[in-house]
Short mmCIF file of C-alpha atoms and ligand atoms in Angstrom, two decimals:
data_model
loop_
_atom_site.label_atom_id
_atom_site.label_comp_id
_atom_site.label_asym_id
_atom_site.label_seq_id
_atom_site.Cartn_x
_atom_site.Cartn_y
_atom_site.Cartn_z
CA MET A 25 20.76 1.86 10.13
CA SER A 26 18.91 3.86 7.55
CA ALA A 27 15.06 3.67 7.97
CA TYR A 28 14.75 4.09 3.98
CA VAL A 29 12.51 1.26 2.69
CA SER A 30 12.54 0.71 -0.86
CA ALA A 31 9.78 2.41 -2.95
CA PHE A 32 9.33 -1.11 -4.63
CA GLU A 33 8.61 -2.72 -1.60
CA LEU A 34 6.62 -0.21 -0.31
CA PHE A 35 4.12 -0.30 -3.35
CA SER A 36 3.91 -3.46 -4.43
CA ILE A 37 1.05 -4.70 -6.96
CA GLY A 38 -0.58 -7.64 -5.60
CA VAL A 39 -4.17 -8.49 -4.88
CA GLY A 40 -7.27 -7.44 -2.65
CA PRO A 41 -8.51 -7.04 0.15
CA SER A 42 -5.74 -6.66 2.55
CA SER A 43 -2.00 -6.57 2.68
CA SER A 44 -1.62 -8.13 5.89
CA HIS A 45 -4.15 -10.58 5.68
CA THR A 46 -3.92 -11.43 1.77
CA VAL A 47 -1.09 -10.25 0.67
CA GLY A 48 1.35 -11.04 3.36
CA PRO A 49 -0.04 -14.83 4.11
CA MET A 50 -0.15 -15.39 0.68
CA ARG A 51 3.92 -14.40 0.50
CA ALA A 52 4.40 -16.95 3.73
CA ALA A 53 2.79 -19.64 2.34
CA ALA A 54 4.75 -19.42 -0.96
CA GLU A 55 7.92 -19.11 0.96
CA PHE A 56 6.93 -22.23 3.57
CA ALA A 57 6.16 -23.99 0.15
CA ALA A 58 9.47 -22.90 -1.46
CA ARG A 59 11.11 -24.02 1.34
CA LEU A 60 9.75 -27.30 1.15
CA ARG A 61 11.19 -27.46 -1.77
CA SER A 62 14.52 -26.42 -1.09
CA THR A 63 15.22 -28.09 1.79
CA ARG A 64 14.44 -31.46 -0.35
CA ALA A 65 11.26 -32.19 2.19
CA LEU A 66 8.08 -31.54 -0.45
CA GLU A 67 8.47 -35.09 -1.86
CA HIS A 68 7.68 -36.66 1.76
CA VAL A 69 4.96 -34.12 2.70
CA ALA A 70 1.42 -36.04 2.94
CA SER A 71 -0.34 -33.39 4.68
CA ILE A 72 -0.63 -29.54 5.56
CA SER A 73 -1.59 -27.56 8.56
CA CYS A 74 -1.86 -23.74 8.93
CA ALA A 75 -3.01 -22.11 12.25
CA LEU A 76 -3.96 -18.64 11.93
CA TYR A 77 -3.70 -16.24 15.24
CA GLY A 78 -4.67 -13.20 16.46
CA SER A 79 -6.04 -10.73 13.85
CA LEU A 80 -5.61 -13.15 11.09
CA GLY A 81 -7.65 -15.72 13.16
CA ALA A 82 -9.92 -12.77 13.99
CA THR A 83 -10.82 -11.43 10.73
CA GLY A 84 -8.97 -13.55 8.23
CA ILE A 85 -12.44 -14.78 6.90
CA GLY A 86 -13.54 -11.69 5.79
CA HIS A 87 -10.01 -10.76 4.48
CA GLY A 88 -9.47 -13.66 2.49
CA THR A 89 -6.78 -15.23 4.38
CA PRO A 90 -7.39 -18.90 3.94
CA ASP A 91 -7.86 -17.96 0.47
CA ALA A 92 -4.77 -16.70 0.23
CA VAL A 93 -2.75 -19.44 2.07
CA VAL A 94 -4.06 -22.01 -0.05
CA ALA A 95 -3.10 -20.23 -3.04
CA GLY A 96 0.34 -19.46 -1.45
CA LEU A 97 0.98 -22.91 -0.73
CA GLN A 98 0.23 -23.67 -4.56
CA GLY A 99 3.37 -21.34 -5.11
CA LEU A 100 1.49 -18.44 -6.76
CA GLU A 101 2.22 -15.13 -6.01
CA PRO A 102 0.41 -12.03 -5.10
CA GLU A 103 2.31 -9.91 -7.75
CA THR A 104 1.50 -12.13 -10.91
CA VAL A 105 -1.16 -14.25 -9.73
CA ASP A 106 -4.69 -13.93 -11.50
CA PRO A 107 -6.86 -12.60 -8.42
CA ASP A 108 -9.43 -14.95 -10.12
CA ALA A 109 -7.39 -17.66 -8.69
CA VAL A 110 -6.91 -16.63 -4.95
CA ARG A 111 -11.03 -15.40 -4.49
CA ARG A 112 -12.24 -18.52 -3.38
CA ALA A 113 -9.29 -21.03 -3.14
CA TRP A 114 -10.33 -22.00 0.29
CA SER A 115 -14.08 -21.14 0.07
CA ASP A 116 -14.73 -23.25 -2.55
CA TRP A 117 -12.36 -26.15 -2.07
CA PRO A 118 -14.14 -29.72 -2.49
CA ASP A 119 -13.18 -31.74 0.42
CA GLY A 120 -10.26 -34.14 0.25
CA GLN A 121 -9.52 -32.84 -2.88
CA THR A 122 -5.56 -32.89 -4.08
CA LEU A 123 -3.70 -29.55 -3.56
CA ALA A 124 -0.46 -29.34 -5.67
CA LEU A 125 2.08 -28.22 -2.71
CA ALA A 126 4.65 -25.76 -4.44
CA GLY A 127 3.09 -25.76 -7.54
CA SER A 128 3.18 -29.51 -8.25
CA HIS A 129 3.74 -32.19 -5.76
CA GLY A 130 -0.06 -33.16 -4.65
CA ILE A 131 -1.36 -34.16 -1.43
CA PRO A 132 -5.07 -34.56 0.11
CA PHE A 133 -6.05 -31.33 1.22
CA SER A 134 -9.29 -29.95 3.35
CA ARG A 135 -10.76 -26.77 4.25
CA ASP A 136 -10.54 -27.82 8.03
CA ASP A 137 -6.57 -27.84 7.60
CA ILE A 138 -6.68 -24.37 8.01
CA VAL A 139 -7.29 -23.58 11.77
CA LEU A 140 -8.53 -20.01 13.22
CA ALA A 141 -7.36 -19.10 16.38
CA PRO A 142 -8.04 -15.65 17.02
CA ARG A 143 -7.98 -15.73 20.69
CA THR A 144 -4.25 -16.76 20.64
CA ARG A 145 -1.82 -14.01 20.23
CA LEU A 146 1.97 -14.67 19.62
CA PRO A 147 4.23 -12.42 21.31
CA GLY A 148 5.82 -11.34 17.79
CA HIS A 149 3.06 -9.61 16.22
CA PRO A 150 -1.15 -9.86 16.30
CA ASN A 151 -0.66 -11.36 12.91
CA ALA A 152 0.66 -14.24 13.28
CA MET A 153 0.70 -17.78 11.28
CA THR A 154 1.76 -21.03 11.57
CA LEU A 155 2.40 -23.68 9.03
CA ALA A 156 3.09 -27.24 9.60
CA ALA A 157 4.20 -30.10 7.37
CA ARG A 158 3.88 -34.27 7.72
CA ALA A 159 5.30 -36.91 6.83
CA ALA A 160 2.96 -39.71 6.55
CA ASP A 161 2.90 -41.22 10.11
CA GLY A 162 2.12 -37.50 11.09
CA ALA A 163 5.75 -36.34 12.15
CA VAL A 164 6.43 -33.02 11.77
CA LEU A 165 8.65 -32.51 9.17
CA VAL A 166 9.10 -28.81 8.91
CA GLU A 167 7.22 -26.12 10.91
CA GLU A 168 7.59 -22.36 10.66
CA THR A 169 6.02 -19.22 12.26
CA TYR A 170 5.19 -16.38 10.07
CA TYR A 171 4.53 -12.77 11.41
CA SER A 172 2.52 -10.59 8.48
CA VAL A 173 3.91 -7.48 9.35
CA GLY A 174 1.65 -4.92 7.67
CA GLY A 175 1.62 -4.02 3.85
CA GLY A 176 2.09 -6.90 2.84
CA PHE A 177 5.67 -7.67 4.48
CA ILE A 178 5.96 -10.85 6.59
CA ARG A 179 8.99 -12.32 8.66
CA ARG A 180 10.16 -15.88 9.93
CA GLU A 181 9.88 -16.43 13.34
CA GLY A 182 13.84 -16.00 14.54
CA GLU A 183 14.46 -14.04 11.47
CA ALA A 184 15.70 -10.27 11.60
CA PRO A 185 12.97 -7.64 10.08
CA ARG A 186 13.12 -7.70 6.39
CA VAL A 187 13.79 -3.88 6.03
CA ALA A 188 16.12 -3.03 3.03
CA ALA A 189 19.67 -3.65 4.49
CA ALA A 190 21.83 -2.64 1.32
CA PRO A 191 24.07 0.78 2.28
CA VAL A 192 22.12 3.54 0.74
CA PRO A 193 23.73 6.99 0.14
CA PHE A 194 21.33 8.69 2.10
CA PRO A 195 20.84 7.12 5.15
CA TYR A 196 18.26 8.73 7.62
CA THR A 197 16.52 7.54 10.59
CA ASP A 198 14.01 10.35 11.05
CA ALA A 199 12.31 13.08 9.52
CA ALA A 200 14.64 15.76 10.60
CA THR A 201 17.97 13.96 9.64
CA LEU A 202 16.33 13.61 6.17
CA LEU A 203 15.69 17.06 5.99
CA ALA A 204 19.20 18.05 7.26
CA LEU A 205 20.81 15.64 4.56
CA CYS A 206 18.89 17.43 1.82
CA ASP A 207 19.69 20.74 2.97
CA GLU A 208 23.34 19.25 3.04
CA HIS A 209 23.64 18.47 -0.78
CA GLY A 210 20.87 20.79 -2.16
CA ILE A 211 18.13 18.42 -3.05
CA THR A 212 14.80 17.06 -3.13
CA ILE A 213 13.38 14.52 -0.67
CA ALA A 214 12.37 12.50 -3.92
CA GLU A 215 16.14 13.52 -5.53
CA ALA A 216 17.09 11.69 -1.79
CA ALA A 217 15.11 8.89 -2.45
CA ARG A 218 15.77 8.40 -6.03
CA ARG A 219 19.86 8.09 -5.28
CA ASN A 220 18.97 5.42 -2.32
CA GLU A 221 17.17 3.49 -4.77
CA GLU A 222 20.45 3.76 -7.28
CA ALA A 223 22.08 2.07 -4.74
CA LEU A 224 19.63 -1.26 -5.91
CA ARG A 225 19.22 -0.60 -9.36
CA SER A 226 19.86 1.66 -12.56
CA ASP A 227 18.16 4.70 -13.36
CA GLU A 228 16.29 2.94 -16.42
CA GLU A 229 14.97 0.70 -13.99
CA ILE A 230 13.98 2.77 -11.21
CA ALA A 231 11.82 4.42 -13.90
CA GLU A 232 10.22 1.69 -15.28
CA GLY A 233 9.60 -0.09 -12.36
CA LEU A 234 7.81 3.40 -11.08
CA ASP A 235 5.70 3.17 -14.07
CA ARG A 236 4.91 0.11 -13.73
CA ILE A 237 3.44 0.70 -10.21
CA TRP A 238 1.62 3.79 -11.68
CA ASP A 239 0.36 1.90 -14.69
CA ALA A 240 -1.05 -0.67 -11.85
CA MET A 241 -2.56 2.02 -9.77
CA ALA A 242 -4.16 3.84 -12.78
CA SER A 243 -5.53 0.43 -14.00
CA CYS A 244 -6.95 -0.31 -10.51
CA VAL A 245 -8.75 3.15 -10.86
CA ASN A 246 -9.83 3.01 -14.02
CA ALA A 247 -11.58 -0.89 -13.53
CA GLY A 248 -12.94 0.39 -10.16
CA LEU A 249 -14.44 3.52 -12.53
CA SER A 250 -16.22 0.79 -14.20
CA HIS A 251 -17.33 -2.24 -12.42
CA ASP A 252 -20.72 -2.10 -11.04
CA GLY A 253 -22.69 -4.53 -8.95
CA VAL A 254 -22.29 -5.69 -5.25
CA LEU A 255 -19.03 -6.07 -3.33
CA PRO A 256 -18.49 -9.89 -2.03
CA GLY A 257 -19.58 -10.53 1.47
CA ILE A 258 -22.44 -10.65 3.64
CA LEU A 259 -22.96 -6.62 3.81
CA LYS A 260 -23.91 -6.47 0.13
CA VAL A 261 -22.29 -3.41 -0.07
CA LYS A 262 -23.34 -1.49 -3.57
CA ARG A 263 -20.27 -0.36 -5.63
CA ARG A 264 -20.40 3.52 -5.90
CA ALA A 265 -17.56 4.51 -8.26
CA SER A 266 -18.93 3.69 -11.46
CA VAL A 267 -22.28 5.63 -10.47
CA ILE A 268 -20.53 8.67 -9.55
CA ARG A 269 -18.32 8.62 -12.69
CA ALA A 270 -21.16 8.22 -14.94
CA GLN A 271 -23.04 11.49 -13.24
CA LEU A 272 -19.75 13.65 -13.07
CA GLU A 273 -19.50 12.56 -16.87
CA GLU A 274 -22.97 13.67 -17.49
CA ILE A 275 -22.83 16.72 -15.58
CA LYS A 276 -19.35 17.65 -18.03
CA ALA A 277 -21.25 16.56 -21.32
CA GLU A 278 -24.22 19.15 -20.12
CA GLY A 279 -21.72 21.96 -20.45
CA HIS A 280 -20.66 22.59 -16.74
CA ARG A 281 -17.54 22.85 -15.48
CA GLU A 282 -15.51 20.00 -14.48
CA LEU A 283 -15.68 18.71 -10.76
CA PRO A 284 -11.73 17.79 -9.55
CA GLY A 285 -12.91 17.11 -5.78
CA GLU A 286 -15.81 14.82 -6.89
CA TRP A 287 -13.23 12.94 -8.95
CA LEU A 288 -10.66 12.85 -6.30
CA GLY A 289 -13.49 10.77 -3.98
CA ALA A 290 -14.88 8.45 -7.02
CA PHE A 291 -10.76 7.75 -7.72
CA ALA A 292 -10.72 6.60 -3.85
CA LEU A 293 -14.19 4.65 -4.11
CA ALA A 294 -12.71 3.34 -7.05
CA VAL A 295 -9.57 1.39 -6.25
CA ASN A 296 -11.08 0.30 -2.59
CA GLU A 297 -14.05 -1.38 -4.33
CA GLU A 298 -11.44 -3.05 -6.56
CA ASN A 299 -9.78 -4.49 -3.44
CA ALA A 300 -12.63 -5.23 -1.51
CA ALA A 301 -13.79 -7.23 -4.68
CA GLY A 302 -10.11 -9.10 -4.63
CA GLY A 303 -9.17 -7.44 -7.54
CA ARG A 304 -5.49 -6.26 -8.74
CA VAL A 305 -4.50 -3.40 -6.50
CA VAL A 306 -0.72 -1.41 -5.30
CA THR A 307 -0.36 -1.42 -1.89
CA ALA A 308 0.25 1.68 -1.13
CA PRO A 309 1.58 1.31 1.46
CA THR A 310 -1.21 -1.46 2.53
CA ASN A 311 -4.42 -2.36 0.83
CA GLY A 312 -6.82 -1.31 3.27
CA ALA A 313 -5.27 2.20 2.43
CA ALA A 314 -4.54 1.38 -0.80
CA GLY A 315 -6.92 4.06 -2.77
CA ILE A 316 -5.46 7.54 -1.32
CA LEU A 317 -2.20 7.84 -3.06
CA PRO A 318 -3.77 6.67 -6.70
CA ALA A 319 -6.72 8.50 -6.03
CA VAL A 320 -4.87 11.99 -5.00
CA ALA A 321 -1.78 10.95 -8.12
CA MET A 322 -4.77 10.62 -10.74
CA TYR A 323 -6.30 13.87 -9.04
CA TRP A 324 -2.77 15.94 -9.93
CA TRP A 325 -2.27 13.66 -13.33
CA ARG A 326 -5.60 14.76 -14.57
CA PHE A 327 -6.67 18.09 -13.31
CA LEU A 328 -3.20 19.85 -12.47
CA ALA A 329 -0.40 18.42 -14.21
CA ASP A 330 -0.80 21.16 -16.89
CA SER A 331 -2.15 23.84 -14.83
CA GLY A 332 1.53 25.35 -15.30
CA LEU A 333 1.92 25.08 -11.52
CA GLY A 334 3.76 22.12 -10.13
CA VAL A 335 6.78 20.15 -10.91
CA GLY A 336 8.49 22.92 -13.42
CA ASN A 337 8.73 25.08 -10.82
CA ALA A 338 10.28 22.27 -8.40
CA VAL A 339 13.81 23.34 -7.70
CA THR A 340 16.07 22.22 -4.74
CA PRO A 341 16.62 24.16 -1.61
CA HIS A 342 19.86 26.16 -3.18
CA GLY A 343 17.52 26.70 -6.67
CA GLU A 344 19.09 24.44 -8.67
CA LEU A 345 17.30 21.89 -11.21
CA VAL A 346 19.42 18.37 -10.60
CA GLY A 347 19.42 15.06 -11.08
CA SER A 348 18.37 12.62 -13.83
CA ALA A 349 16.11 13.72 -16.40
CA LEU A 350 14.99 10.45 -16.58
CA LEU A 351 13.08 11.09 -12.94
CA GLY A 352 12.18 14.68 -14.42
CA PHE A 353 14.24 16.34 -11.86
CA HIS A 354 15.21 18.68 -14.69
CA GLY A 355 11.82 20.37 -14.34
CA HIS A 356 9.16 20.12 -16.61
CA ALA A 357 10.49 19.99 -20.45
CA ALA A 358 10.92 17.20 -22.14
CA THR A 359 14.54 15.98 -22.92
CA PRO A 360 16.14 17.32 -26.34
CA ALA A 361 15.60 14.04 -27.78
CA GLU A 362 11.80 13.80 -26.81
CA ALA A 363 10.72 17.37 -27.96
CA ALA A 364 12.44 16.21 -31.00
CA GLY A 365 10.55 13.04 -32.24
CA TRP A 366 7.27 13.99 -30.35
CA ASP A 367 3.88 15.42 -30.56
CA ASP A 368 2.79 17.84 -27.99
CA ALA A 369 0.56 14.58 -25.90
CA GLN A 370 3.55 12.42 -26.07
CA VAL A 371 5.47 15.48 -24.72
CA ALA A 372 2.85 15.77 -21.62
CA GLU A 373 2.54 12.33 -21.07
CA ALA A 374 6.56 12.25 -20.38
CA ASN A 375 6.41 15.06 -18.01
CA ARG A 376 3.15 13.62 -16.08
CA ARG A 377 5.02 10.20 -15.73
CA ARG A 378 8.21 12.51 -14.35
CA GLY A 379 6.04 14.13 -12.06
CA ILE A 380 4.28 10.75 -10.48
CA ARG A 381 7.69 9.55 -10.21
CA ARG A 382 8.91 12.09 -7.85
CA PHE A 383 5.16 11.49 -6.01
CA LEU A 384 5.74 7.80 -5.59
CA LEU A 385 9.65 8.71 -4.68
CA THR A 386 8.69 11.53 -2.10
CA ALA A 387 5.47 9.23 -0.42
CA ALA A 388 8.49 6.26 -0.29
CA ALA A 389 10.74 8.35 1.57
CA LEU A 390 7.74 9.50 4.11
CA GLY A 391 6.37 5.91 4.19
CA SER A 392 9.42 4.65 5.48
CA LEU A 393 9.69 7.34 8.41
CA PHE A 394 6.13 5.36 9.00
CA LYS A 395 7.23 1.97 8.91
CA ASN A 396 10.50 1.95 10.56
CA ASN A 397 9.25 4.58 13.35
CA ALA A 398 5.91 3.90 14.26
CA SER A 399 3.68 1.25 12.17
CA ILE A 400 1.84 0.62 8.88
CA SER A 401 -0.25 -2.16 10.34
CA GLY A 402 -4.09 -1.76 11.18
CA ALA A 403 -3.39 -4.82 13.50
CA GLU A 404 -0.88 -2.89 15.48
CA GLY A 405 -1.36 0.53 15.46
CA GLY A 406 -5.22 0.65 14.61
CA CYS A 407 -6.51 2.61 10.92
CA GLN A 408 -4.24 5.80 11.84
CA ALA A 409 -1.08 3.31 11.02
CA GLU A 410 -3.10 2.34 7.53
CA VAL A 411 -5.33 5.59 6.12
CA GLY A 412 -3.23 8.08 8.30
CA SER A 413 0.20 6.71 6.79
CA ALA A 414 -0.72 6.64 3.33
CA CYS A 415 -2.97 10.43 3.88
CA ALA A 416 0.60 11.82 5.20
CA MET A 417 2.35 10.04 1.78
CA ALA A 418 -0.09 10.86 -0.35
CA ALA A 419 0.13 14.93 1.13
CA GLY A 420 3.66 14.98 1.14
CA GLY A 421 3.60 13.45 -2.88
CA LEU A 422 1.15 16.08 -3.96
CA THR A 423 3.01 18.82 -2.59
CA ALA A 424 6.09 17.57 -4.11
CA VAL A 425 4.93 17.59 -7.47
CA MET A 426 3.17 20.85 -7.08
CA GLY A 427 6.51 22.34 -5.98
CA GLY A 428 6.77 22.20 -2.74
CA THR A 429 10.14 22.99 -0.63
CA ASN A 430 11.69 20.12 1.53
CA ARG A 431 10.09 21.91 4.74
CA GLN A 432 6.65 22.52 3.01
CA ILE A 433 6.66 18.49 2.27
CA GLU A 434 7.42 17.61 5.62
CA ASN A 435 4.99 20.20 6.79
CA ALA A 436 2.19 18.16 4.45
CA ALA A 437 2.76 14.67 5.71
CA GLU A 438 2.77 16.01 9.46
CA ILE A 439 -0.82 17.82 9.09
CA ALA A 440 -2.04 14.75 6.92
CA MET A 441 -1.33 12.69 9.90
CA GLU A 442 -1.92 14.67 13.25
CA HIS A 443 -5.63 14.82 12.23
CA HIS A 444 -5.63 11.03 11.77
CA LEU A 445 -4.15 10.66 15.14
CA GLY A 446 -6.16 7.85 16.93
CA LEU A 447 -8.30 6.69 14.26
CA THR A 448 -9.24 2.96 15.00
CA CYS A 449 -9.56 -0.07 12.77
CA ASP A 450 -12.98 -1.35 13.25
CA PRO A 451 -13.79 -3.32 10.09
CA VAL A 452 -17.77 -4.74 9.93
CA GLY A 453 -18.08 -8.01 9.46
CA GLY A 454 -13.88 -8.15 8.85
CA LEU A 455 -14.20 -7.06 5.35
CA VAL A 456 -12.22 -4.26 4.07
CA GLN A 457 -15.18 -2.46 3.17
CA ILE A 458 -17.15 -0.40 6.16
CA PRO A 459 -15.65 2.03 6.84
CA CYS A 460 -12.60 1.65 4.35
CA ILE A 461 -13.54 1.96 1.43
CA GLU A 462 -15.30 6.08 2.12
CA ARG A 463 -12.48 5.90 4.71
CA ASN A 464 -10.02 5.99 1.49
CA ALA A 465 -12.26 8.95 0.26
CA ILE A 466 -12.33 11.15 2.74
CA ALA A 467 -8.64 10.65 3.52
CA ALA A 468 -7.54 12.02 -0.23
CA SER A 469 -9.29 14.86 0.45
CA THR A 470 -7.47 15.44 3.72
CA ALA A 471 -3.96 14.90 1.42
CA VAL A 472 -5.25 17.56 -1.02
CA THR A 473 -6.30 20.13 2.18
CA ALA A 474 -2.92 18.99 3.47
CA ALA A 475 -1.01 19.92 0.73
CA ARG A 476 -2.46 23.57 0.02
CA LEU A 477 -2.27 24.70 3.65
CA ALA A 478 1.76 23.67 3.39
CA LEU A 479 2.10 24.92 0.41
CA ARG A 480 0.20 28.62 1.44
CA GLY A 481 2.78 28.47 4.34
CA ASP A 482 6.50 28.44 4.27
CA GLY A 483 7.51 25.26 5.97
CA THR A 484 7.66 26.52 9.03
CA HIS A 485 5.21 24.83 12.02
CA TYR A 486 4.84 24.10 15.32
CA VAL A 487 4.47 20.39 15.65
CA SER A 488 7.17 18.26 13.47
CA LEU A 489 6.62 15.17 11.35
CA ASP A 490 8.78 13.29 13.76
CA THR A 491 6.87 14.21 16.66
CA VAL A 492 3.61 13.19 15.30
CA VAL A 493 4.89 9.75 13.98
CA GLU A 494 5.99 9.03 17.94
CA THR A 495 2.57 10.20 18.66
CA MET A 496 1.25 7.49 16.40
CA ARG A 497 3.14 5.04 17.48
CA GLN A 498 2.48 5.94 21.42
CA THR A 499 -1.56 6.02 20.68
CA GLY A 500 -1.05 2.57 18.34
CA ILE A 501 0.33 0.77 22.03
CA ASP A 502 -2.03 2.64 23.94
CA MET A 503 -4.86 1.47 21.75
CA SER A 504 -7.31 -1.42 22.95
CA THR A 505 -6.52 -4.44 20.79
CA LYS A 506 -10.99 -4.27 20.12
CA TYR A 507 -9.87 -1.31 17.80
CA LYS A 508 -6.80 -3.23 15.91
CA GLU A 509 -8.29 -5.01 12.90
CA THR A 510 -10.22 -7.39 15.24
CA SER A 511 -13.52 -6.56 14.53
CA GLU A 512 -14.22 -6.70 18.28
CA GLY A 513 -15.00 -3.14 18.97
CA GLY A 514 -16.29 0.35 17.55
CA LEU A 515 -18.43 0.17 14.05
CA ALA A 516 -18.24 -3.58 14.22
CA VAL A 517 -20.06 -4.10 17.27
CA ASN A 518 -22.28 -1.54 15.98
CA VAL A 519 -23.69 -1.96 13.14
CA ILE A 520 -25.53 -5.50 12.40
CA GLU A 521 -24.80 -7.72 9.73
CA CYS A 522 -27.64 -8.78 7.64
S1 SF4 B 609 -10.54 0.22 9.35
FE1 SF4 B 609 -8.67 0.93 8.00
S2 SF4 B 609 -6.88 -0.02 9.11
FE2 SF4 B 609 -9.02 -1.23 9.17
S3 SF4 B 609 -9.30 -3.05 7.45
FE3 SF4 B 609 -10.13 -0.95 7.38
S4 SF4 B 609 -8.41 0.62 6.34
FE4 SF4 B 609 -7.47 -1.14 7.24
#
């Protein structure tokens, strides 16, 4: 089976602060509610209970897991819900108030109906939850266990992993196969991903979908740059992105040159502050690591897209430009239709969007390798699986839009991941704030450095991406549970929460 995971699964529009602890549990609860309806059990349900096991129980409160479960039980979906309807859905729930199960069936519900069981670890995955619906006499009508396996993906007990199983024209199981396939067909990694997406949807749908993802990412960056104040939770962490934005704008207004590297960090902080505040965020590939790809893509959009380097120079390994004009694989120029009716600004915007599509498709092709051959879940592999994977995806995406060859892209992703190996997950207070927010800014910077190093080489290098993915997998297995999203080790036990 191919390792390819669709860009539309890896990058899903949802809510903060966590893909595995907020988005996944919300999806599980919504799916459970939908099952009650589809099996006609809904009208007989008199009560609901939910047990959150392992990491979901350990850091669930700080990650908004019970709030997400309450929202999901009401049939709300992360993609479309107003983030305000999730933020304190459980925390502020008045005991005994009626809950509209699946959006319509009223049952009494209290906060105690959700139980935290951090010491219970189910064998299927560290992030497990069991939902039970009971009749008025206490008999269990339906009971299901779900695993939130990272990046907002869920799996129901007894069900096969939910990886896109549709046959794709460019199946690959590792980076070496992906590179060989691209060589054989004379295409870029982004083009291979586009053709795999084409097996599921039209070119127009791919372009529109990728643009929607980018618009949500860009909106999140901009929202984070404009919001100030203090983040929710006991740590009282001050938001910094808007302060840095004001400083950088002032520097420019005084006639000094732009400072792209500092903007890069501000973009990442902006997304992760929005995430920590429970705002609208795109998992990339998780929420905790959601700032890295948008920051690097925005850095390219604002400071490199018009540099004359990059997409226009990106050709296949055989030197031709192939693929869909819609996705920008004809290079830097606008299509003739666009050029005829558009002004320069519109043409520049269209070309930037093409670059972003290439960036996202390349990142998805690489992210699939981490998801299938190692992990993108902090509860499974530590932060190397979340921030490390995101950094590698961003490095590969940037290398692609800067005109890198497939081997330079693979090299950039390998460099970025190699230097995150062993990174632990130890969020202070169980909140996705310290070290997560700053860590995204640092990783965005690492992604840019990795892309630069790879672009200065010829793509040959000592450690392959496949080797580093396998090393990440093994390191994740060896890593103590204390460092896997339990807040039982590292910074989480050495920083005093006050
Ligand atoms: S430390 Fe890393 S893996 Fe853990 S919650 Fe923060 S960003 Fe996610």
